[in-house]
mmCIF file of C-alpha atoms and ligand atoms in Angstrom:
data_model
loop_
_atom_site.group_PDB
_atom_site.id
_atom_site.type_symbol
_atom_site.label_atom_id
_atom_site.label_comp_id
_atom_site.label_asym_id
_atom_site.label_seq_id
_atom_site.Cartn_x
_atom_site.Cartn_y
_atom_site.Cartn_z
ATOM 1 C CA MET A 1 149.826 53.882 92.223
ATOM 2 C CA SER A 2 146.743 56.113 92.233
ATOM 3 C CA LYS A 3 146.988 59.165 89.987
ATOM 4 C CA VAL A 4 146.419 62.657 91.367
ATOM 5 C CA HIS A 5 144.520 65.008 89.064
ATOM 6 C CA VAL A 6 144.757 68.687 90.050
ATOM 7 C CA PHE A 7 142.203 70.948 88.351
ATOM 8 C CA ASP A 8 144.007 74.219 87.750
ATOM 9 C CA HIS A 9 141.245 75.743 85.627
ATOM 10 C CA PRO A 10 141.118 79.512 86.318
ATOM 11 C CA LEU A 11 137.396 79.437 87.190
ATOM 12 C CA ILE A 12 137.954 76.683 89.754
ATOM 13 C CA GLN A 13 141.018 78.406 91.226
ATOM 14 C CA HIS A 14 139.146 81.715 91.503
ATOM 15 C CA LYS A 15 136.230 80.116 93.312
ATOM 16 C CA VAL A 16 138.471 78.131 95.685
ATOM 17 C CA SER A 17 140.281 81.351 96.621
ATOM 18 C CA ILE A 18 136.999 83.002 97.613
ATOM 19 C CA MET A 19 136.112 79.938 99.699
ATOM 20 C CA ARG A 20 139.463 80.111 101.506
ATOM 21 C CA ASP A 21 138.890 83.733 102.567
ATOM 22 C CA LYS A 22 137.846 83.770 106.232
ATOM 23 C CA ASN A 23 135.410 86.605 105.498
ATOM 24 C CA THR A 24 133.363 84.496 103.073
ATOM 25 C CA GLY A 25 130.065 83.650 104.762
ATOM 26 C CA CYS A 26 128.101 80.437 104.954
ATOM 27 C CA LYS A 27 125.746 81.147 102.029
ATOM 28 C CA GLU A 28 128.478 82.056 99.570
ATOM 29 C CA PHE A 29 130.692 79.184 100.784
ATOM 30 C CA ARG A 30 127.888 76.707 100.116
ATOM 31 C CA GLU A 31 127.117 78.143 96.664
ATOM 32 C CA LEU A 32 130.773 78.055 95.653
ATOM 33 C CA LEU A 33 131.248 74.445 96.779
ATOM 34 C CA ASP A 34 128.190 73.547 94.748
ATOM 35 C CA GLU A 35 129.546 75.267 91.621
ATOM 36 C CA ILE A 36 133.069 73.881 91.981
ATOM 37 C CA SER A 37 131.754 70.343 92.482
ATOM 38 C CA MET A 38 129.848 70.626 89.221
ATOM 39 C CA LEU A 39 132.899 71.929 87.372
ATOM 40 C CA MET A 40 135.081 69.192 88.866
ATOM 41 C CA VAL A 41 132.789 66.306 88.005
ATOM 42 C CA TYR A 42 132.701 67.472 84.397
ATOM 43 C CA GLU A 43 136.447 66.743 84.284
ATOM 44 C CA VAL A 44 136.324 63.629 86.511
ATOM 45 C CA THR A 45 133.961 61.986 84.019
ATOM 46 C CA ARG A 46 136.025 62.883 80.947
ATOM 47 C CA ASP A 47 137.174 59.257 80.460
ATOM 48 C CA LEU A 48 133.775 57.568 80.895
ATOM 49 C CA PRO A 49 133.089 55.123 78.064
ATOM 50 C CA THR A 50 130.478 55.863 75.402
ATOM 51 C CA LYS A 51 128.614 53.628 72.993
ATOM 52 C CA ASP A 52 127.094 54.200 69.558
ATOM 53 C CA VAL A 53 123.294 54.319 69.397
ATOM 54 C CA ASP A 54 121.016 54.789 66.415
ATOM 55 C CA ILE A 55 118.648 57.731 66.750
ATOM 56 C CA GLU A 56 116.567 59.802 64.394
ATOM 57 C CA THR A 57 116.746 63.594 64.430
ATOM 58 C CA PRO A 58 113.925 65.627 62.821
ATOM 59 C CA ILE A 59 116.169 65.676 59.724
ATOM 60 C CA CYS A 60 117.623 62.151 59.341
ATOM 61 C CA LYS A 61 118.877 58.989 61.003
ATOM 62 C CA MET A 62 122.280 59.077 62.672
ATOM 63 C CA THR A 63 124.576 57.106 64.932
ATOM 64 C CA ALA A 64 125.137 59.106 68.122
ATOM 65 C CA LYS A 65 127.191 58.706 71.303
ATOM 66 C CA MET A 66 125.638 57.908 74.670
ATOM 67 C CA LEU A 67 127.168 57.004 78.027
ATOM 68 C CA ALA A 68 127.997 53.327 78.452
ATOM 69 C CA GLY A 69 129.665 51.417 81.262
ATOM 70 C CA LYS A 70 128.731 51.169 84.888
ATOM 71 C CA PRO A 71 126.087 53.493 86.338
ATOM 72 C CA ILE A 72 127.397 56.084 88.768
ATOM 73 C CA GLY A 73 126.986 56.339 92.517
ATOM 74 C CA ILE A 74 128.132 59.229 94.665
ATOM 75 C CA VAL A 75 129.100 58.771 98.294
ATOM 76 C CA PRO A 76 129.510 61.934 100.366
ATOM 77 C CA ILE A 77 131.373 61.595 103.651
ATOM 78 C CA LEU A 78 129.215 63.355 106.253
ATOM 79 C CA ARG A 79 129.018 66.108 107.003
ATOM 80 C CA ALA A 80 131.035 68.264 104.648
ATOM 81 C CA GLY A 81 130.773 65.911 101.645
ATOM 82 C CA LEU A 82 127.056 66.744 101.535
ATOM 83 C CA GLY A 83 127.975 70.147 100.146
ATOM 84 C CA MET A 84 129.266 68.500 96.954
ATOM 85 C CA VAL A 85 126.196 66.380 96.195
ATOM 86 C CA ASP A 86 123.808 68.827 94.518
ATOM 87 C CA GLY A 87 126.368 70.225 92.089
ATOM 88 C CA ILE A 88 127.222 66.719 90.910
ATOM 89 C CA LEU A 89 123.581 65.647 90.660
ATOM 90 C CA GLN A 90 122.919 68.596 88.366
ATOM 91 C CA LEU A 91 125.237 66.989 85.804
ATOM 92 C CA ILE A 92 124.517 63.326 86.636
ATOM 93 C CA PRO A 93 120.868 63.376 87.773
ATOM 94 C CA ASN A 94 120.497 59.578 87.653
ATOM 95 C CA ALA A 95 123.348 58.912 90.065
ATOM 96 C CA LYS A 96 122.352 57.120 93.247
ATOM 97 C CA VAL A 97 123.584 58.548 96.529
ATOM 98 C CA GLY A 98 125.059 56.645 99.479
ATOM 99 C CA HIS A 99 126.109 58.242 102.755
ATOM 100 C CA ILE A 100 128.989 57.417 105.069
ATOM 101 C CA GLY A 101 129.080 59.241 108.411
ATOM 102 C CA LEU A 102 132.557 59.731 109.864
ATOM 103 C CA TYR A 103 134.028 62.315 112.188
ATOM 104 C CA ARG A 104 137.599 62.835 113.256
ATOM 105 C CA ASP A 105 138.210 62.249 116.933
ATOM 106 C CA PRO A 106 139.558 65.647 118.087
ATOM 107 C CA LYS A 107 142.283 64.027 120.228
ATOM 108 C CA THR A 108 143.478 61.078 118.152
ATOM 109 C CA PHE A 109 142.472 62.487 114.716
ATOM 110 C CA GLU A 110 141.305 58.948 113.907
ATOM 111 C CA PRO A 111 137.993 58.597 111.998
ATOM 112 C CA VAL A 112 134.961 57.357 113.947
ATOM 113 C CA GLU A 113 132.120 55.859 111.905
ATOM 114 C CA TYR A 114 128.527 56.642 112.894
ATOM 115 C CA TYR A 115 126.383 56.056 109.801
ATOM 116 C CA CYS A 116 126.311 54.150 106.532
ATOM 117 C CA LYS A 117 123.600 53.697 103.945
ATOM 118 C CA LEU A 118 124.548 52.685 100.413
ATOM 119 C CA PRO A 119 122.535 51.961 97.258
ATOM 120 C CA GLU A 120 121.666 48.234 97.129
ATOM 121 C CA ASP A 121 123.631 47.793 93.919
ATOM 122 C CA ALA A 122 126.629 49.865 95.036
ATOM 123 C CA GLU A 123 129.106 47.164 94.032
ATOM 124 C CA HIS A 124 127.939 47.382 90.410
ATOM 125 C CA ARG A 125 128.450 51.146 90.230
ATOM 126 C CA GLU A 126 131.349 53.454 89.544
ATOM 127 C CA LEU A 127 131.566 55.286 92.881
ATOM 128 C CA PHE A 128 132.696 58.861 93.497
ATOM 129 C CA VAL A 129 133.602 59.421 97.154
ATOM 130 C CA LEU A 130 133.165 63.097 98.086
ATOM 131 C CA ASP A 131 134.791 65.148 100.817
ATOM 132 C CA PRO A 132 136.006 68.736 100.482
ATOM 133 C CA MET A 133 139.005 68.129 102.763
ATOM 134 C CA LEU A 134 141.713 65.453 102.522
ATOM 135 C CA ALA A 135 143.908 66.167 105.554
ATOM 136 C CA THR A 136 145.536 63.094 107.172
ATOM 137 C CA GLY A 137 143.519 60.970 104.750
ATOM 138 C CA GLY A 138 142.189 58.880 107.635
ATOM 139 C CA SER A 139 138.503 59.591 106.931
ATOM 140 C CA ALA A 140 138.690 59.032 103.174
ATOM 141 C CA SER A 141 140.799 55.901 103.582
ATOM 142 C CA ALA A 142 138.340 54.450 106.130
ATOM 143 C CA ALA A 143 135.377 55.257 103.844
ATOM 144 C CA ILE A 144 137.048 53.572 100.865
ATOM 145 C CA THR A 145 137.997 50.514 102.961
ATOM 146 C CA PHE A 146 134.389 50.306 104.041
ATOM 147 C CA LEU A 147 133.159 50.427 100.432
ATOM 148 C CA LYS A 148 135.643 47.746 99.392
ATOM 149 C CA LYS A 149 134.430 45.457 102.209
ATOM 150 C CA ARG A 150 130.960 45.844 100.676
ATOM 151 C CA GLY A 151 132.346 44.577 97.351
ATOM 152 C CA CYS A 152 132.809 47.980 95.623
ATOM 153 C CA HIS A 153 135.913 48.284 93.480
ATOM 154 C CA ASN A 154 135.513 51.093 90.987
ATOM 155 C CA ILE A 155 136.141 54.062 93.225
ATOM 156 C CA ARG A 156 137.364 57.627 92.621
ATOM 157 C CA LEU A 157 138.008 60.181 95.364
ATOM 158 C CA ILE A 158 137.005 63.834 94.788
ATOM 159 C CA ASN A 159 138.309 66.505 97.185
ATOM 160 C CA LEU A 160 138.388 70.270 97.053
ATOM 161 C CA ILE A 161 141.683 70.698 98.949
ATOM 162 C CA ALA A 162 144.234 68.000 99.740
ATOM 163 C CA ALA A 163 147.350 67.953 101.908
ATOM 164 C CA PRO A 164 150.360 65.930 100.728
ATOM 165 C CA GLU A 165 149.970 63.730 103.826
ATOM 166 C CA GLY A 166 146.419 62.770 102.824
ATOM 167 C CA ILE A 167 147.380 62.048 99.240
ATOM 168 C CA ALA A 168 150.257 59.833 100.410
ATOM 169 C CA ARG A 169 147.904 57.957 102.753
ATOM 170 C CA ILE A 170 145.405 57.176 99.982
ATOM 171 C CA GLN A 171 148.164 56.175 97.578
ATOM 172 C CA LYS A 172 149.531 53.779 100.213
ATOM 173 C CA ASP A 173 146.194 52.328 101.392
ATOM 174 C CA HIS A 174 144.316 52.413 98.069
ATOM 175 C CA PRO A 175 146.687 52.520 95.101
ATOM 176 C CA ASP A 176 143.773 51.640 92.788
ATOM 177 C CA VAL A 177 141.818 54.824 93.664
ATOM 178 C CA ASP A 178 142.516 57.971 91.631
ATOM 179 C CA ILE A 179 142.302 61.306 93.462
ATOM 180 C CA TYR A 180 140.798 64.465 91.943
ATOM 181 C CA VAL A 181 141.480 67.782 93.682
ATOM 182 C CA ALA A 182 140.973 71.484 92.998
ATOM 183 C CA ALA A 183 144.046 72.415 95.029
ATOM 184 C CA GLN A 184 146.999 70.670 96.612
ATOM 185 C CA ASP A 185 148.157 72.573 99.699
ATOM 186 C CA GLU A 186 151.388 72.735 101.641
ATOM 187 C CA LYS A 187 151.079 70.603 104.788
ATOM 188 C CA LEU A 188 149.144 69.961 108.026
ATOM 189 C CA ASN A 189 149.437 71.969 111.230
ATOM 190 C CA ASP A 190 149.748 70.459 114.737
ATOM 191 C CA HIS A 191 145.957 69.978 114.888
ATOM 192 C CA CYS A 192 145.962 68.181 111.538
ATOM 193 C CA TYR A 193 144.281 71.123 109.783
ATOM 194 C CA ILE A 194 145.391 71.885 106.249
ATOM 195 C CA ILE A 195 147.742 74.870 105.773
ATOM 196 C CA PRO A 196 146.667 77.225 104.259
ATOM 197 C CA GLY A 197 143.393 75.308 103.689
ATOM 198 C CA LEU A 198 140.067 76.951 104.435
ATOM 199 C CA GLY A 199 139.471 76.016 108.070
ATOM 200 C CA ASP A 200 136.811 73.537 109.131
ATOM 201 C CA ALA A 201 134.770 72.761 106.021
ATOM 202 C CA GLY A 202 131.771 71.294 107.885
ATOM 203 C CA ASP A 203 131.488 74.278 110.221
ATOM 204 C CA ARG A 204 131.803 76.812 107.398
ATOM 205 C CA LEU A 205 129.288 74.945 105.248
ATOM 206 C CA PHE A 206 126.643 74.552 107.939
ATOM 207 C CA GLY A 207 127.432 77.638 110.039
ATOM 208 C CA THR A 208 128.031 75.621 113.212
ATOM 209 C CA LYS A 209 130.899 77.819 114.472
HETATM 210 C C1 PRP P 301 136.533 66.792 108.167
HETATM 211 C C2 PRP P 301 136.472 66.674 106.663
HETATM 212 C C3 PRP P 301 136.930 65.271 106.430
HETATM 213 C C4 PRP P 301 137.941 65.069 107.500
HETATM 214 C C5 PRP P 301 139.315 65.220 106.897
HETATM 215 O O1 PRP P 301 135.429 66.222 108.748
HETATM 216 O O2 PRP P 301 135.213 66.958 106.128
HETATM 217 O O3 PRP P 301 135.894 64.306 106.523
HETATM 218 O O4 PRP P 301 137.745 66.099 108.475
HETATM 219 O O5 PRP P 301 140.295 64.924 107.798
HETATM 220 P P1 PRP P 301 141.220 63.629 107.681
HETATM 221 O O6 PRP P 301 141.673 63.568 106.261
HETATM 222 O O7 PRP P 301 142.348 63.947 108.630
HETATM 223 O O8 PRP P 301 140.442 62.434 108.098
HETATM 224 P P2 PRP P 301 135.184 66.280 110.340
HETATM 225 O O9 PRP P 301 135.827 65.123 111.010
HETATM 226 O O10 PRP P 301 135.576 67.644 110.838
HETATM 227 O O11 PRP P 301 133.633 66.039 110.460
HETATM 228 P P3 PRP P 301 132.431 66.980 109.976
HETATM 229 O O12 PRP P 301 132.411 66.950 108.453
HETATM 230 O O13 PRP P 301 131.240 66.334 110.562
HETATM 231 O O14 PRP P 301 132.672 68.375 110.483
HETATM 232 N N1 URA P 302 138.934 68.966 108.291
HETATM 233 C C1 URA P 302 138.614 70.204 107.854
HETATM 234 O O1 URA P 302 137.430 70.553 107.753
HETATM 235 N N2 URA P 302 139.605 71.049 107.558
HETATM 236 C C2 URA P 302 140.900 70.711 107.652
HETATM 237 O O2 URA P 302 141.794 71.546 107.353
HETATM 238 C C3 URA P 302 141.223 69.414 108.096
HETATM 239 C C4 URA P 302 140.211 68.552 108.406
#
C-alpha cells in the first residue's frame, strides 16, 4: 500500500492557506506554489541514498557524503503541474523534466491525454510526478500508468492538496507509489472539485478565468 506523507510544517501550512484564499491573485499564487514546491521536495528527498566520497578541503582530506542512487526526473502534469517545476529545479538543478498533458473532461471527469514528452532515459530515473490537485485521482493515475507502460517504476506523486477519493484511487491503482501532500482535504463536490480546496489550480496559476 502506498504511504501518504502529509507535510504539516507551519511554513507550508501558512503558505497553502494564502493560496486557498479567493482574493489571492495570480502573481502571489504562482510565487507561493513555487516556494511550497521547493519546501516539499526538500522533505520528499529525505530518504535518498548517499555514498562516501573522498575530497580535500583547504584544510585536510576527508570522506564526505554525496547523493547516490538513480538520477531524478520530474514530470509535471500539464497545465497546473508546471507551477511546481521551478521550485524543485532550484534544489535539484540536474533533474530532467518530462511533460504529460492531460485535462479532465468537464462532463465525464475522465482524463484526456494530449501531450507526452519524457527524457530518453526516464526508466532509469527516480520520477516525481507533479500536480497541485489530486481530486478524483484520475489524471494522476493515468499519468502514472503511462509512465509504467514506458518502463518507469520508481515513481513518487507530489500534490499540494489531495482529496480522500484521489488518495484512495492512487492506493488502489498504484500501491507502489508513495504520495506526498501539503494538505489532505475533506471531500469532492458534485463537480469533482476539492472541498475546501483552492478552486481551479490551472486557472488561478495562469489567470485564465
Ligand atoms: C486539474 C488538476 C489535475 C486534475 C485533478 O487539471 O491540475 O490535473 O484537474 O483532477 P482529477 O484528480 O479528478 O483528475 P485540469 O483537468 O483542470 O487541467 P488544467 O491543468 O489544464 O487546467
Ligand atoms: N482540479 C482543480 O484544479 N481543482 C480541483 O479542486 C479539482 C480538480
